[in-house]
mmCIF file of C-alpha atoms in Angstrom:
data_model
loop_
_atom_site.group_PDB
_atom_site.id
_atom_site.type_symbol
_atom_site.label_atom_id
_atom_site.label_comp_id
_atom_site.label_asym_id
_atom_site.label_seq_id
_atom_site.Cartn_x
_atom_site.Cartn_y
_atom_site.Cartn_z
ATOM 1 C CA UNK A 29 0.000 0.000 0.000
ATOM 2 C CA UNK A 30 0.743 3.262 -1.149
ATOM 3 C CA UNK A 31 2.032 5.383 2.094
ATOM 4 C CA UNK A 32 -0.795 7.773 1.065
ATOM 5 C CA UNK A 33 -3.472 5.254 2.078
ATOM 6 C CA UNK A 34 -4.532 4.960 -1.545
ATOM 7 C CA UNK A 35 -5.212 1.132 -1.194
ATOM 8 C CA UNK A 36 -7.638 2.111 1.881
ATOM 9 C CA UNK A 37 -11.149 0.637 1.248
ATOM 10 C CA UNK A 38 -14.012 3.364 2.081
ATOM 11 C CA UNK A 39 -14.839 1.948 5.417
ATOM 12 C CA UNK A 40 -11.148 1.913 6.788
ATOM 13 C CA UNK A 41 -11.066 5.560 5.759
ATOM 14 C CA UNK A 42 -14.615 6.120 7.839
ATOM 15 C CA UNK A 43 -13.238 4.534 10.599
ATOM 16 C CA UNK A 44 -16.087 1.876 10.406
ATOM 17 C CA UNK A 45 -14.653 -1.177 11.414
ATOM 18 C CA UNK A 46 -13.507 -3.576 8.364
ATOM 19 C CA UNK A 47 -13.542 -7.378 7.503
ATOM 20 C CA UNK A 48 -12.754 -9.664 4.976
ATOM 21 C CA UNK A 49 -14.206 -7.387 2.063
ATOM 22 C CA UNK A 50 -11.049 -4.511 2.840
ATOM 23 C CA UNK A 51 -8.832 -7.278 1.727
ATOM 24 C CA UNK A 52 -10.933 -7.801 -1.655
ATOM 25 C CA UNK A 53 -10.611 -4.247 -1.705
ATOM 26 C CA UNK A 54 -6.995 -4.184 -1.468
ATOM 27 C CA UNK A 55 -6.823 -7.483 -4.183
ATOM 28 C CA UNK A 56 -8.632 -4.496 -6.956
ATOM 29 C CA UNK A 57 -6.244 -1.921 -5.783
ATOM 30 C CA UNK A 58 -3.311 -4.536 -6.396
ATOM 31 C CA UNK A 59 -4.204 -5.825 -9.540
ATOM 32 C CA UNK A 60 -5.309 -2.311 -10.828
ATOM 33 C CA UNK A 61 -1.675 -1.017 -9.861
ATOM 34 C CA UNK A 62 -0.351 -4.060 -11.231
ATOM 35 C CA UNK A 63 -2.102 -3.640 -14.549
ATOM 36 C CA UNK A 64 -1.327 -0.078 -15.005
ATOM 37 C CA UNK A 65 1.165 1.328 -12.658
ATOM 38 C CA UNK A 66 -0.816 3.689 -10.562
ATOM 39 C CA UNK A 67 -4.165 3.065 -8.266
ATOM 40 C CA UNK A 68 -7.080 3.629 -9.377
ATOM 41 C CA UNK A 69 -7.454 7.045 -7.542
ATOM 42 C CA UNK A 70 -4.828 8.957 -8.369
ATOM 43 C CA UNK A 71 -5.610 9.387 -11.531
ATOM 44 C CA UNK A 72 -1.846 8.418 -13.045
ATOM 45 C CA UNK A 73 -0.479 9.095 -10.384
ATOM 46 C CA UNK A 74 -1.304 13.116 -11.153
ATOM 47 C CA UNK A 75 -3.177 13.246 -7.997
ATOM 48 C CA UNK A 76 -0.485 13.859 -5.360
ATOM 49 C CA UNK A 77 -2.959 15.235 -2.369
ATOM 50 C CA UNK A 78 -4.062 12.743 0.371
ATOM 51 C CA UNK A 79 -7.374 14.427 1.159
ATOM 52 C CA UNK A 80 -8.300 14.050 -2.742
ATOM 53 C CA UNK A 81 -7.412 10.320 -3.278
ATOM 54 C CA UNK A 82 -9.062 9.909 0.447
ATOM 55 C CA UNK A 83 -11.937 11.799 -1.572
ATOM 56 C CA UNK A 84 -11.849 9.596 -4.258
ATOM 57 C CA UNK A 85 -12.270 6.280 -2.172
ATOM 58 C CA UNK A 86 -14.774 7.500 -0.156
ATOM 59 C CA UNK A 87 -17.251 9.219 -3.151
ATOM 60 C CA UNK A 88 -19.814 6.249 -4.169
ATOM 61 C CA UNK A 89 -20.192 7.555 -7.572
ATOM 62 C CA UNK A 90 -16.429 7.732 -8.318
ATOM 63 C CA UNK A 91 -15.696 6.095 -11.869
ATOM 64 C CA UNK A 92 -12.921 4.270 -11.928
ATOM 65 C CA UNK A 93 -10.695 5.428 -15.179
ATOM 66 C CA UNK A 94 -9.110 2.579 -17.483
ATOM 67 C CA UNK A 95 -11.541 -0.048 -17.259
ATOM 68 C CA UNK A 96 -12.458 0.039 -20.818
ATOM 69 C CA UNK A 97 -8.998 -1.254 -22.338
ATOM 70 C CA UNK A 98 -9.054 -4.438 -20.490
ATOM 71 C CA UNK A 99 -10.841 -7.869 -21.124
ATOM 72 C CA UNK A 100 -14.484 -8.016 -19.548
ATOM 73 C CA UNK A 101 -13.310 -10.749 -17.196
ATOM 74 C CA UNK A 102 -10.803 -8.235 -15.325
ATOM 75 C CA UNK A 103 -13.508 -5.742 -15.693
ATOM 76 C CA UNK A 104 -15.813 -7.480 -13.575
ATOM 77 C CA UNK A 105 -13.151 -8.789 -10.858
ATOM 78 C CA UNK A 106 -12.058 -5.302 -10.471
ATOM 79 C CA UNK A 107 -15.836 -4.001 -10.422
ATOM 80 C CA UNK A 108 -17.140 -6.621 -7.746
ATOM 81 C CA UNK A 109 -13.919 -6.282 -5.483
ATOM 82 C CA UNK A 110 -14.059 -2.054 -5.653
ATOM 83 C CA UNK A 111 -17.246 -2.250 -4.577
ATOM 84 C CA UNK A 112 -18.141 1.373 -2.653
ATOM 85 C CA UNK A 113 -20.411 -1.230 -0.304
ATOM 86 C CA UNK A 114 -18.286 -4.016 1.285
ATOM 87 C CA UNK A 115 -21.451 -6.124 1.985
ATOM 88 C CA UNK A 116 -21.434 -6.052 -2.038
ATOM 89 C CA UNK A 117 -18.008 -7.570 -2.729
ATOM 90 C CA UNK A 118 -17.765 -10.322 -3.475
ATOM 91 C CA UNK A 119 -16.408 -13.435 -0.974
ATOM 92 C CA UNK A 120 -13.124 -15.535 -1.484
ATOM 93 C CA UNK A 121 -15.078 -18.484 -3.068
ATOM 94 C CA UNK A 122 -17.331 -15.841 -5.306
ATOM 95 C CA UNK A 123 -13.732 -14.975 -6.587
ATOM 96 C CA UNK A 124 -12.063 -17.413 -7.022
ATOM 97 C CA UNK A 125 -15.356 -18.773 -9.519
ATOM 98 C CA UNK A 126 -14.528 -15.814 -11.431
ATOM 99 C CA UNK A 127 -14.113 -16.051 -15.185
ATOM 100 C CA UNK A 128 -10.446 -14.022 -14.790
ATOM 101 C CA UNK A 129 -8.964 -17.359 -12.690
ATOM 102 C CA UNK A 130 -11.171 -20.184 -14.738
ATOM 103 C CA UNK A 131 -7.615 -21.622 -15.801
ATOM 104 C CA UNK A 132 -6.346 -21.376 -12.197
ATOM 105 C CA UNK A 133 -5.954 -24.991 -10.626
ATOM 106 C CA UNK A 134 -5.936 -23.500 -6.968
ATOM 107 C CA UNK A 135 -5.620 -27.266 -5.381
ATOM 108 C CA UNK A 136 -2.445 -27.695 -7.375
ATOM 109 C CA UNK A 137 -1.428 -23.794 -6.587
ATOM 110 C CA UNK A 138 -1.607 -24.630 -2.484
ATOM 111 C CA UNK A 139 0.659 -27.956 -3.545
ATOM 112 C CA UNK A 140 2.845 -25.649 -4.854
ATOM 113 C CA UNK A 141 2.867 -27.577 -8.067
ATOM 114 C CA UNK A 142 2.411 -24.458 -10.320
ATOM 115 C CA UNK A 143 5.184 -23.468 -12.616
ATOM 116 C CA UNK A 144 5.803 -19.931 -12.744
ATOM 117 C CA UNK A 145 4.638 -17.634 -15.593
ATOM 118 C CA UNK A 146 7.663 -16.790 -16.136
ATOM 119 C CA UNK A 147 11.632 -17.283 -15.039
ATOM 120 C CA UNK A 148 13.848 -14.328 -15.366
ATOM 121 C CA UNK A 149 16.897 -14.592 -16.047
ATOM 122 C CA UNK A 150 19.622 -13.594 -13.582
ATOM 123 C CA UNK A 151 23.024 -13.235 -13.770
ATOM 124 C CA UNK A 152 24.066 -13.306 -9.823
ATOM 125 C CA UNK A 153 23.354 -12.032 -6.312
ATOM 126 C CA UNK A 154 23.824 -7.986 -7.476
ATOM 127 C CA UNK A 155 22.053 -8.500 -10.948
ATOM 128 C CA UNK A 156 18.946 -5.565 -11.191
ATOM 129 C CA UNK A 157 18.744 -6.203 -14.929
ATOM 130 C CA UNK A 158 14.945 -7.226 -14.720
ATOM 131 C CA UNK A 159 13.854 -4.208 -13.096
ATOM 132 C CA UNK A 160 13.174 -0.517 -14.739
ATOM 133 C CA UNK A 161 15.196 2.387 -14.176
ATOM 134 C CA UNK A 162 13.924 5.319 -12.556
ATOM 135 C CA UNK A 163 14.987 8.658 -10.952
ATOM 136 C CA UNK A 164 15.341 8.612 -7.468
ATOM 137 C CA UNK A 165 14.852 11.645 -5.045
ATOM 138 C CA UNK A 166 17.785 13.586 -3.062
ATOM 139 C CA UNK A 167 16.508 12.311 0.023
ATOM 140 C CA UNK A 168 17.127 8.486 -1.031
ATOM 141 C CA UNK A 169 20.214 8.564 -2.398
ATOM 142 C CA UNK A 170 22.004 10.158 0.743
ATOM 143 C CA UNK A 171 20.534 7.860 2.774
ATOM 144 C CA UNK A 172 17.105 9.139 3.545
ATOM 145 C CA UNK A 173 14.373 6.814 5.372
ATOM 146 C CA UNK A 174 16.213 3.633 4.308
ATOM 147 C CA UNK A 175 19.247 3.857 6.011
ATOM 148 C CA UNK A 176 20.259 0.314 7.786
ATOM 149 C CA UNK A 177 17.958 -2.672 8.201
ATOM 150 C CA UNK A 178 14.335 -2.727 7.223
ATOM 151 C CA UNK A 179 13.285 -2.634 10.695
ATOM 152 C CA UNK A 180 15.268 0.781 11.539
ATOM 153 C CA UNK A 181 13.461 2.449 8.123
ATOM 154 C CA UNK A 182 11.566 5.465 8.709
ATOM 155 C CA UNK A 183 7.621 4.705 6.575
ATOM 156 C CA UNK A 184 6.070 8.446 7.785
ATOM 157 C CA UNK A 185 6.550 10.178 4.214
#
C-alpha cells in the first residue's frame, strides 16, 4: 500500500470497522496497480494530495478510469472487489469462480505444483537487470528513510 493510504477501502477511511471485504478491496487496488502502474485514484499518479485520493475512495459515484482497455473478465473482478459497499463484494469463493482465474488450478497452486509464468533470467546475487530504471529523489540517495535494516526504516513520508 501506497504510504498515502490509496489502497484504503471506504470503510477503513470512515473509521467503520472492516472485515474480509477490505482485503478484496486491497486485491482491486493490487491488480489495478499491477495492470497499469498507478491506483485507481490517483488518476496516473497526477493526484499527489491525500485528502483528494481519500476523496476519491470514499465518493460512491467515483468512476474508476481505465476499465475500458481491459478484457471483460478483469472488468468485472475489479468491479465486484471495488465495490463502494463491502457487503457487495464479493467473498473468497465468489472470486475465485470468477471467469479471470477459470484456468487457475488452486488445489495444485496450495501444492505448490504451479510453474511460474515466467523465469527471469539472472546473472548473480547484485544482478537488477529485470527491473526498470527510474529517478530517485535527493533524500534516497544520501541515505534518507532507508538507512540500515528494514526494521530501523523510517515509513512516515
Amino acid at each position: 500500500m501506497h504510504a498515502n493510504g490509496a489502497a484504503q477501502a471506504p470503510e477503513v477511511a470512515n473509521c467503520r470497522g472492516h472485515a474480509f471485504p477490505a482485503d478484496w478491496w486491497t486485491l482491486g487496488v493490487l491488480i489495478y496497480e499491477l495492470l497499469w502502474g498507478y491506483t485507481p485514484f490517483t488518476m496516473q499518479d497526477t493526484i499527489e494530495d491525500p485528502l483528494a485520493i481519500c476523496q476519491n475512495i470514499l465518493n460512491p459515484r467515483y468512476v474508476i478510469p481505465g476499465l475500458e482497455s481491459v478484457s471483460r473478465e478483469t472488468r468485472e473482478l475489479l468491479l465486484s472487489v471495488l465495490m463502494h459497499d463491502p457487503f457487495l463484494r464479493p467473498s473468497a469463493a465468489e472470486i475465485k469462480r470468477k471467469a479471470c482465474f477459470a484456468i487457475v488450478d488452486f488445489p495444485a497452486l496450495l501444492r505448490g505444483e504451479l510453474p511460474p509464468p515466467r523465469v527471469p533470467t539472472v546473472r548473480g546475487p547484485l544482478d537488477v537487470s529485470n527491473f526498470d530504471d527510474y529517478e530517485m529523489d535527493d533524500k534516497y540517495l544520501k541515505g534518507g528513510p532507508y538507512r540500515g535494516s528494514p526494521t530501523d526504516w523510517d515509513y512516515s513520508f
